[in-house]
Coordinates of C-alpha atoms and ligand atoms in Angstrom, one line a residue:
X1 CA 0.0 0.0 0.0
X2 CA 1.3 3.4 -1.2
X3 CA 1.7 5.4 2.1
X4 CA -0.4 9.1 1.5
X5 CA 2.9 11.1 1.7
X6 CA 4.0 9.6 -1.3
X7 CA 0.4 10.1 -3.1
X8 CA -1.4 6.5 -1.7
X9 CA -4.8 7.0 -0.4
X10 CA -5.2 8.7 3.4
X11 CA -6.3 6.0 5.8
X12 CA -9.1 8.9 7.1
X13 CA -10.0 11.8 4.7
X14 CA -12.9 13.6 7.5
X15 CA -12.2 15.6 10.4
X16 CA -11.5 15.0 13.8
X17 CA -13.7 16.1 16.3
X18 CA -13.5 20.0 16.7
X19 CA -12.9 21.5 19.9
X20 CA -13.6 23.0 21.8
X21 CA -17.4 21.4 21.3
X22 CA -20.5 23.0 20.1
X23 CA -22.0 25.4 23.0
X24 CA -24.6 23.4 24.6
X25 CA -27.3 25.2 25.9
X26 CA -26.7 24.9 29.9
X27 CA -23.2 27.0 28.7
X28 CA -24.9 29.1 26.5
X29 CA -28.0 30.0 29.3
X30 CA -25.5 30.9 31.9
X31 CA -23.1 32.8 29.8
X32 CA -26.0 34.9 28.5
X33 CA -26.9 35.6 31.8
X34 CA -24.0 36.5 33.4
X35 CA -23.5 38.9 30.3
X36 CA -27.0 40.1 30.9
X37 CA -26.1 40.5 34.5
X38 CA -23.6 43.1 34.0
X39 CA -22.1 41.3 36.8
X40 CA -18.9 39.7 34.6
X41 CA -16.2 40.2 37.6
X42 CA -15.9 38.1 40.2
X43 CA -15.9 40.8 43.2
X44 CA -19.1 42.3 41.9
X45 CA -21.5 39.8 43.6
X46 CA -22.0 37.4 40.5
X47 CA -22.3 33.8 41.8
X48 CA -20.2 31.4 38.5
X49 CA -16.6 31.3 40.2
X50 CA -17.9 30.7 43.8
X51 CA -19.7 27.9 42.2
X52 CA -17.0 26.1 40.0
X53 CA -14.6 27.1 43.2
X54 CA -16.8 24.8 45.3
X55 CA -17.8 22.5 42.8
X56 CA -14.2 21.8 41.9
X57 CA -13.2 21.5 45.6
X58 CA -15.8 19.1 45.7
X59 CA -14.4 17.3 42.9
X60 CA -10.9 17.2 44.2
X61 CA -12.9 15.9 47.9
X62 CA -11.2 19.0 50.0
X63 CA -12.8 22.2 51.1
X64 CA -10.8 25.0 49.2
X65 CA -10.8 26.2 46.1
X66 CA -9.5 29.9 44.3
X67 CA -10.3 30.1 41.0
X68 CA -7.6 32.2 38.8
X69 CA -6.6 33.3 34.9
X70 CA -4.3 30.3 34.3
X71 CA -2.6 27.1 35.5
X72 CA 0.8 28.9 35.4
X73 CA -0.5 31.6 37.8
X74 CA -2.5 28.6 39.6
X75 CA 0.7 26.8 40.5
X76 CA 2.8 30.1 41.2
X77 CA -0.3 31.2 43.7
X78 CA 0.0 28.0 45.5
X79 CA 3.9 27.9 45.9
X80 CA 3.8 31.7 47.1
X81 CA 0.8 30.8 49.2
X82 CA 2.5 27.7 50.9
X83 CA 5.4 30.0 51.7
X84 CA 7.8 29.1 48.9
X85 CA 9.9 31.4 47.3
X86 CA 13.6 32.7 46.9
X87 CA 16.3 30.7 48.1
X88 CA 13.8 27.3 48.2
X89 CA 14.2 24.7 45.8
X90 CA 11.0 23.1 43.9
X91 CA 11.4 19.5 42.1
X92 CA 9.7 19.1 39.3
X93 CA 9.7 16.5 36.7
X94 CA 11.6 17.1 33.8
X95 CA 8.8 15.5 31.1
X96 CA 6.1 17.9 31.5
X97 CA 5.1 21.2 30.0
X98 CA 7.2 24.7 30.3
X99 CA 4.7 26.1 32.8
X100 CA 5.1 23.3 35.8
X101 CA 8.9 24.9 35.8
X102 CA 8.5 28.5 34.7
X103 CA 5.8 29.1 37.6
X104 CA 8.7 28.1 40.1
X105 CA 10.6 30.8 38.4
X106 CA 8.0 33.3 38.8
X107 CA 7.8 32.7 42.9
X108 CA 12.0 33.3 42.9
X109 CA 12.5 29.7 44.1
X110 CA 14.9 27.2 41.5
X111 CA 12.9 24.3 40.0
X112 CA 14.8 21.4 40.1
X113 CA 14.1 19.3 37.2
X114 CA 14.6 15.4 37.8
X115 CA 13.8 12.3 35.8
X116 CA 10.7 10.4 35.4
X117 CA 10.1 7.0 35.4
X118 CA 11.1 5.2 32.6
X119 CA 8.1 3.3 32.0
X120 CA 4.7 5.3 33.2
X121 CA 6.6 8.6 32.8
X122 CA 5.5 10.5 35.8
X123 CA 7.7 11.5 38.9
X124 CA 8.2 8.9 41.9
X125 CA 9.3 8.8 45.1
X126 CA 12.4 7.5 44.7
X127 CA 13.9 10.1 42.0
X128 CA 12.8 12.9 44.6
X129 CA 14.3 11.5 47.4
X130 CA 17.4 11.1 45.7
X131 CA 16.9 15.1 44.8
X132 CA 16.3 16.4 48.5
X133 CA 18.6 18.7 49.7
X134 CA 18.4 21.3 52.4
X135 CA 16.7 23.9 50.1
X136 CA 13.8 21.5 49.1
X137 CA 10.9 23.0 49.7
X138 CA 7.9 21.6 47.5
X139 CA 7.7 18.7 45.2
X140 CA 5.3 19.1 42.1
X141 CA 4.3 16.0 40.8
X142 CA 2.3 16.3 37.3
X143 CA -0.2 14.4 36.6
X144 CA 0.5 14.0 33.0
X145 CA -1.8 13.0 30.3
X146 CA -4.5 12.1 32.6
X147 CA -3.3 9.7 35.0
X148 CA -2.1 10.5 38.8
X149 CA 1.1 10.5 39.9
X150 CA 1.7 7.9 42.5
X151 CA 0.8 10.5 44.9
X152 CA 1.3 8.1 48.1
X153 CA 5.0 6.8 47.4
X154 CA 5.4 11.0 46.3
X155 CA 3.5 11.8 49.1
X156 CA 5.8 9.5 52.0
X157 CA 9.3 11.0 50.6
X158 CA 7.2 14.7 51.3
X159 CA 6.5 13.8 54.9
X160 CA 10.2 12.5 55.6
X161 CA 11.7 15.6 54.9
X162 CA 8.5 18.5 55.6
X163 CA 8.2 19.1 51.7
X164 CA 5.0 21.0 50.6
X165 CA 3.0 18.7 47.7
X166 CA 1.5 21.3 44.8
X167 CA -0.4 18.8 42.4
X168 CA 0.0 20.0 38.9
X169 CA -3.9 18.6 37.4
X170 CA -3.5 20.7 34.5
X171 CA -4.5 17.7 32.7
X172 CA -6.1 15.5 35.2
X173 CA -9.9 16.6 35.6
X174 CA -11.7 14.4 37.2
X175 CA -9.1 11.9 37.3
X176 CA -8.8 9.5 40.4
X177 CA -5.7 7.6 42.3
X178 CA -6.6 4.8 44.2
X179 CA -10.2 6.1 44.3
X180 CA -9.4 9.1 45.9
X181 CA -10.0 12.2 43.3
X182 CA -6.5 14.2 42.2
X183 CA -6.0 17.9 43.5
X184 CA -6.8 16.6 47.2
X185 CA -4.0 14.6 47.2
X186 CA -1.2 17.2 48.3
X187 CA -1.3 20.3 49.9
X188 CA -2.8 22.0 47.0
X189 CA -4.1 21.1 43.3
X190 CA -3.9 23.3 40.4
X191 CA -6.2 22.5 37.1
X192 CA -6.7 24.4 33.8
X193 CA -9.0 25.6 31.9
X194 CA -6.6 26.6 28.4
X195 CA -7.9 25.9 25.1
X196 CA -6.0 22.1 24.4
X197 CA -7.5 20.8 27.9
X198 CA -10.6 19.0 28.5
X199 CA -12.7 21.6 30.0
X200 CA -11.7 24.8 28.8
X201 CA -13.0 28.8 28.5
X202 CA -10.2 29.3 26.1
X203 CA -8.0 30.4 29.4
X204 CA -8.7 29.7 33.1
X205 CA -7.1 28.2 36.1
X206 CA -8.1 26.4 39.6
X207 CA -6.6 25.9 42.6
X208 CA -7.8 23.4 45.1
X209 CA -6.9 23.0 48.9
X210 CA -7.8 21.3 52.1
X211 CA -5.9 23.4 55.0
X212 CA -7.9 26.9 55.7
X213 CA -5.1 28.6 56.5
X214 CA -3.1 27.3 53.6
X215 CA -6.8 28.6 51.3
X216 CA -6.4 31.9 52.9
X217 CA -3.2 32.4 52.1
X218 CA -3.4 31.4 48.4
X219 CA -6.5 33.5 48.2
X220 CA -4.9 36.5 49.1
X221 CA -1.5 36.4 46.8
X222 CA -5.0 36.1 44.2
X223 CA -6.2 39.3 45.5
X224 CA -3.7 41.4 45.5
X225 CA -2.9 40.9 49.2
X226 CA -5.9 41.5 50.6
X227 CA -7.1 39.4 53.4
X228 CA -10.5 37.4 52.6
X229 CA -13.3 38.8 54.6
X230 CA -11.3 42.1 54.8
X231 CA -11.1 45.4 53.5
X232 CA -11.1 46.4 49.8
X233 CA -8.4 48.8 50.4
X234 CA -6.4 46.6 53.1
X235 CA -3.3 44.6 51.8
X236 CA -1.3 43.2 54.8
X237 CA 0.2 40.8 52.3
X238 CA 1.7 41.2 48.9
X239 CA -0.7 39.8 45.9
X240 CA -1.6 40.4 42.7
X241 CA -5.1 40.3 40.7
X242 CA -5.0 36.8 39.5
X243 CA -8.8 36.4 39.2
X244 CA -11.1 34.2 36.2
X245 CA -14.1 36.2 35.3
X246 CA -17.7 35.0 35.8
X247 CA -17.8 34.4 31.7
X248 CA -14.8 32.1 32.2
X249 CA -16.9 30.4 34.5
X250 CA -20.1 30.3 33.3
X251 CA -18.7 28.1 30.2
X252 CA -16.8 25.8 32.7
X253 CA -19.3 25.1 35.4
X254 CA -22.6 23.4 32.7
X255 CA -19.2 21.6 31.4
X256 CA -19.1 19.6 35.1
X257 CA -22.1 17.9 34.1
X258 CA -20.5 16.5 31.1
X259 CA -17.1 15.3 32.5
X260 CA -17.6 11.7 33.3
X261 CA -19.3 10.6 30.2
X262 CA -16.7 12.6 28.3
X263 CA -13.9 10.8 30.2
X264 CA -15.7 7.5 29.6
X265 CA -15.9 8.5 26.0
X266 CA -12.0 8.7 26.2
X267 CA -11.7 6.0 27.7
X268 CA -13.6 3.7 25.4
X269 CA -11.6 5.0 22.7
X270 CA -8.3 4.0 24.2
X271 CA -9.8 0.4 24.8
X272 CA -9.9 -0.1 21.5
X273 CA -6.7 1.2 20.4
X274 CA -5.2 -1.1 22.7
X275 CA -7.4 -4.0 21.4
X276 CA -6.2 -3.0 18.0
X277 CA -2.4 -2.5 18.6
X278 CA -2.3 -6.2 19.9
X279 CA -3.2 -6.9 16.5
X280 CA -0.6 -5.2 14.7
X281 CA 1.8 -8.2 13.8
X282 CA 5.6 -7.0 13.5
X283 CA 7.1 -5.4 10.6
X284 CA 9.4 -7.7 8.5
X285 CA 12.6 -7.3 9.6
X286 CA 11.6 -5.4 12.4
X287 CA 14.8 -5.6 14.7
X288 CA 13.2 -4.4 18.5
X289 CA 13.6 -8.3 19.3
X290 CA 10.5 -8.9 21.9
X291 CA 9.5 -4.9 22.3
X292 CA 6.3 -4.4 20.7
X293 CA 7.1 -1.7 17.8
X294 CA 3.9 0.4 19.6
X295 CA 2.4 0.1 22.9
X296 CA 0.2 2.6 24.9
X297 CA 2.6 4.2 28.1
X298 CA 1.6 2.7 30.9
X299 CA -0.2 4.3 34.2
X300 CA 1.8 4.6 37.5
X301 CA 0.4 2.3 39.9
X302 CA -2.8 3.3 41.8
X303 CA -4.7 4.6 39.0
X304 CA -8.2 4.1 39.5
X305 CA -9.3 6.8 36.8
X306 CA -7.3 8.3 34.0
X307 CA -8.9 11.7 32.2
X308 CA -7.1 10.8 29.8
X309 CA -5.9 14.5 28.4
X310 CA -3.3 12.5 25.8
X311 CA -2.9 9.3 24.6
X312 CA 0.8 8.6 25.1
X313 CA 2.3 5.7 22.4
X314 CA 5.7 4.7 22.8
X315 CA 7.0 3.6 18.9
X316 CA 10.3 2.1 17.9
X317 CA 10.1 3.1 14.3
X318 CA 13.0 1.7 12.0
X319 CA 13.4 5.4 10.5
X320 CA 13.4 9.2 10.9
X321 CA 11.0 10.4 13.8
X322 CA 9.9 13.6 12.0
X323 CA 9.1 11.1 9.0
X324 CA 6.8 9.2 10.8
X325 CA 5.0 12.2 12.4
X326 CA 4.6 13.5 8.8
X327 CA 4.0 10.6 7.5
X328 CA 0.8 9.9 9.9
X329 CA -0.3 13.4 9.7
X330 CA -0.9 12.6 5.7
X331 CA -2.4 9.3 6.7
X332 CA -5.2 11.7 8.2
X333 CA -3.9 10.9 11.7
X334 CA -1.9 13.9 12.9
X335 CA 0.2 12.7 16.1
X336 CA 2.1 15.1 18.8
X337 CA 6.0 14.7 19.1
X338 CA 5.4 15.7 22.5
X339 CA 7.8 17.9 25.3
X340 CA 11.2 18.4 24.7
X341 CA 13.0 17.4 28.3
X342 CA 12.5 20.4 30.1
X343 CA 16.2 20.3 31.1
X344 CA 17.5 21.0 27.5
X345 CA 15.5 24.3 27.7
X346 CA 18.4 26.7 27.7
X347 CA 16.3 29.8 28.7
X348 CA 14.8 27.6 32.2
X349 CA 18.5 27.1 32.6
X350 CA 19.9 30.6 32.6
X351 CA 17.0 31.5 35.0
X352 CA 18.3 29.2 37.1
X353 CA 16.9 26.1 36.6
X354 CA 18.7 22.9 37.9
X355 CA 18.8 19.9 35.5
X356 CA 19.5 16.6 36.9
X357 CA 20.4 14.2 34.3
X358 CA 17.2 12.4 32.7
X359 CA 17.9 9.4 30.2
X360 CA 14.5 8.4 30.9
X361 CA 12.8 12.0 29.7
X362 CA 15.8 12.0 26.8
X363 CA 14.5 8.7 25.8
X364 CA 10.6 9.6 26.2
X365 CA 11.4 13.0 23.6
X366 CA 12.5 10.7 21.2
X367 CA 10.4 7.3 21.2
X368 CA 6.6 8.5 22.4
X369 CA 4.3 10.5 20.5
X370 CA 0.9 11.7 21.7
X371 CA -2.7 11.7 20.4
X372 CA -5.0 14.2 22.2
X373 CA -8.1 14.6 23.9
X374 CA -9.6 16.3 21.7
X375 CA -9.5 12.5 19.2
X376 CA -10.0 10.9 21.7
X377 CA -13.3 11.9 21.6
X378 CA -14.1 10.9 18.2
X379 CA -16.2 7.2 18.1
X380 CA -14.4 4.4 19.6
X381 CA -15.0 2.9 16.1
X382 CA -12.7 5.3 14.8
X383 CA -9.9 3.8 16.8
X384 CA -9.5 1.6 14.0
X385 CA -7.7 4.9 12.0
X386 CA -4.9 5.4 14.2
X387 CA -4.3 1.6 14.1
X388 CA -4.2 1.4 10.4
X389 CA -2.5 3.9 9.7
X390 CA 0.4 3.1 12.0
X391 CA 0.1 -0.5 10.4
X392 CA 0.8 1.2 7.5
X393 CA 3.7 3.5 8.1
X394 CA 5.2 1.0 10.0
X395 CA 5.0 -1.6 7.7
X396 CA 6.1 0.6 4.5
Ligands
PLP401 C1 -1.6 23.3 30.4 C2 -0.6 23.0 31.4 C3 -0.1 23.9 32.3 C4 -0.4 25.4 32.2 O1 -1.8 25.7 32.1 P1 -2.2 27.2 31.6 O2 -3.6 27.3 32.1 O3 -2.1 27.2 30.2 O4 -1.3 28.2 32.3 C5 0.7 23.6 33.4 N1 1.1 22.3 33.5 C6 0.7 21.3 32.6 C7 1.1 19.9 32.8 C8 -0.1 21.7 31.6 O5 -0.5 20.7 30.7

């Protein structure tokens, strides 16, 4: 079969679902009447952050919740808030996106950047141990692609040595660890709202806490300083305006309502590319000995429920990695190369960011590629593309 990028026919010609969605008309009814309200601020009485702040503390099974413009801010609110800042050290895994480093940077503390696991890909006890020094004050494990971190292993190494726990959920909506929800797990949980993730308003943040003193404090670096219940004009501490508006919110809060059937949508579809993949019968002349040329990326132990933001494949292609990225793309299937290792980022490391060495996250920038939610929520019939067409480039 003549693969599309050299003029074959695409294994799938139609698009893949667009998102984010259509409006529904829950979103639609509460956005027109917040705009109708006048009220589109959240300090001007309007009611749509208080309620996705409690609904997503609810969600993450803690009390807490501050609902700001980002992630990025999210997780630079929640260090500042826990007390971290200059001269503290922050580790962070080194396969994850810009922001879970670059929001260290912004509270003056140094992110240290360590390796992930080699098979599952997210942080664990162990590396951060070995990373602990007298500076440490926080550990950020990311919940990447969906699936927790293996917060209690993380969670043991935090106690041992008094480390704060900020859960980066960026991607991790509704997502559980051995039953228990993500973004109650550590001291705080930060989700996002951006465009690519599974619940967006095009930009939005969430942070999510049990402690009341710790919610106060994060609630105030929010509010430029102010302390909550105070006065509008009173700062004892130093903040900033942070704040989603009630628009944001008003999309994200009819959007709750959707979650679980959308995650089980995801879900579904992953089933059957893993059915399918089993399938796929080795290349001829495929050297990888006993290693499956493509298998899904396995979920740390204790995963109960994965959101599944991206579907992670590990491939062992025979040729160029940029080829076979192209090469899919024409197939109709259009797959992400994914993060760079966040180590190699030369700008993190003139700010002051401190690389460990990774061979896990070097590896992980080369072999696995990503699909996103956003197919993911295509028919689970449709599962059947991404496995032909990887059939087919891997078998050209
Ligand atoms: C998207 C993302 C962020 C940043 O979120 P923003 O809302 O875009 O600031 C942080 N960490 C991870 C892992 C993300 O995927």
């Amino acid at each position: 079969m003549t693969l599309a990028i050299h003029g074959g026919t695409p294994v799938r010609t139609t698009p893949w679902p667009a998102w984010p969605p259509p409006l529904d008309d829950a979103q639609r009814k509460l956005v027109t009447d917040v705009l109708d309200s006048g009220l589109w601020g959240a300090t001007q009485g309007g009611s749509a952050c208080a309620d996705l702040t409690a609904a997503f503390a609810r969600l993450s099974g803690v009390r807490y919740g501050v609902a700001v413009g980002n992630a990025t801010l999210g997780l630079f609110a929640a260090l500042r808030g826990l007390g971290v800042g200059p001269g503290d050290e922050v580790i962070v895994p080194a396969y994850t996106f810009v922001a879970s480093a670059t929001s260290v940077l912004l509270a003056g503390a140094v992110p240290v950047i360590v390796d992930v696991d080699p098979v599952d890909l997210h942080l664990t006890g162990a590396v951060v141990e070995a990373a602990v020094t007298g500076r440490t004050a926080a550990v950020m494990p990311v919940h990447l692609a969906g699936s927790p971190a293996d917060m209690d292993d993380i969670n043991a190494v935090a106690v041992r040595h008094g480390l704060k726990v900020v859960e980066d959920a960026a991607q991790a909506h509704g997502a559980s660890y051995k039953g228990r929800p993500v973004g109650g797990l550590g001291d705080a949980g930060v989700y996002s709202f951006q465009a690519s993730k599974a619940m967006t308003a095009g930009e939005g943040g969430l942070i999510v806490c049990r402690d009341e003193a710790d919610h106060e404090a994060i609630w105030s670096v929010c509010n430029l300083g102010r302390k909550l219940g105070g006065q509008w004009y009173g700062h004892p501490n130093v903040g900033w305006n942070l704040r989603l508006t009630e628009i944001q919110a008003a999309l994200l809060l009819p959007w709750l309502d959707r979650l679980d059937s959308e995650i089980a949508r995801r879900n579904a579809f992953v089933a059957e590319v893993e059915r399918g993949l089993a399938a796929i019968g080795l290349p001829e002349g495929y050297e990888g000995g006993a290693r499956q040329p493509v298998s899904v990326v396995p979920q740390p132990p204790g995963t109960t429920l994965d959101s599944r933001h991206l579907l992670m494949l590990r491939v062992h292609v025979p040729y160029d990695r940029a080829f076979f990225l192209e090469a899919m793309a024409a197939e109709g299937v259009p797959l992400d190369g994914g993060y760079p290792p966040l180590g190699t980022m030369a700008a993190l490391t003139e700010a002051g960011a401190r690389p460990e060495p990774c061979p896990a996250t070097e590896a992980a920038s080369r072999e696995v590629v990503w699909m996103r939610q956003s197919m993911l929520m295509d028919d689970p019939a449709h599962a059947s593309h991404l496995v032909e067409a990887l059939t087919k480039v891997l078998h050209a």
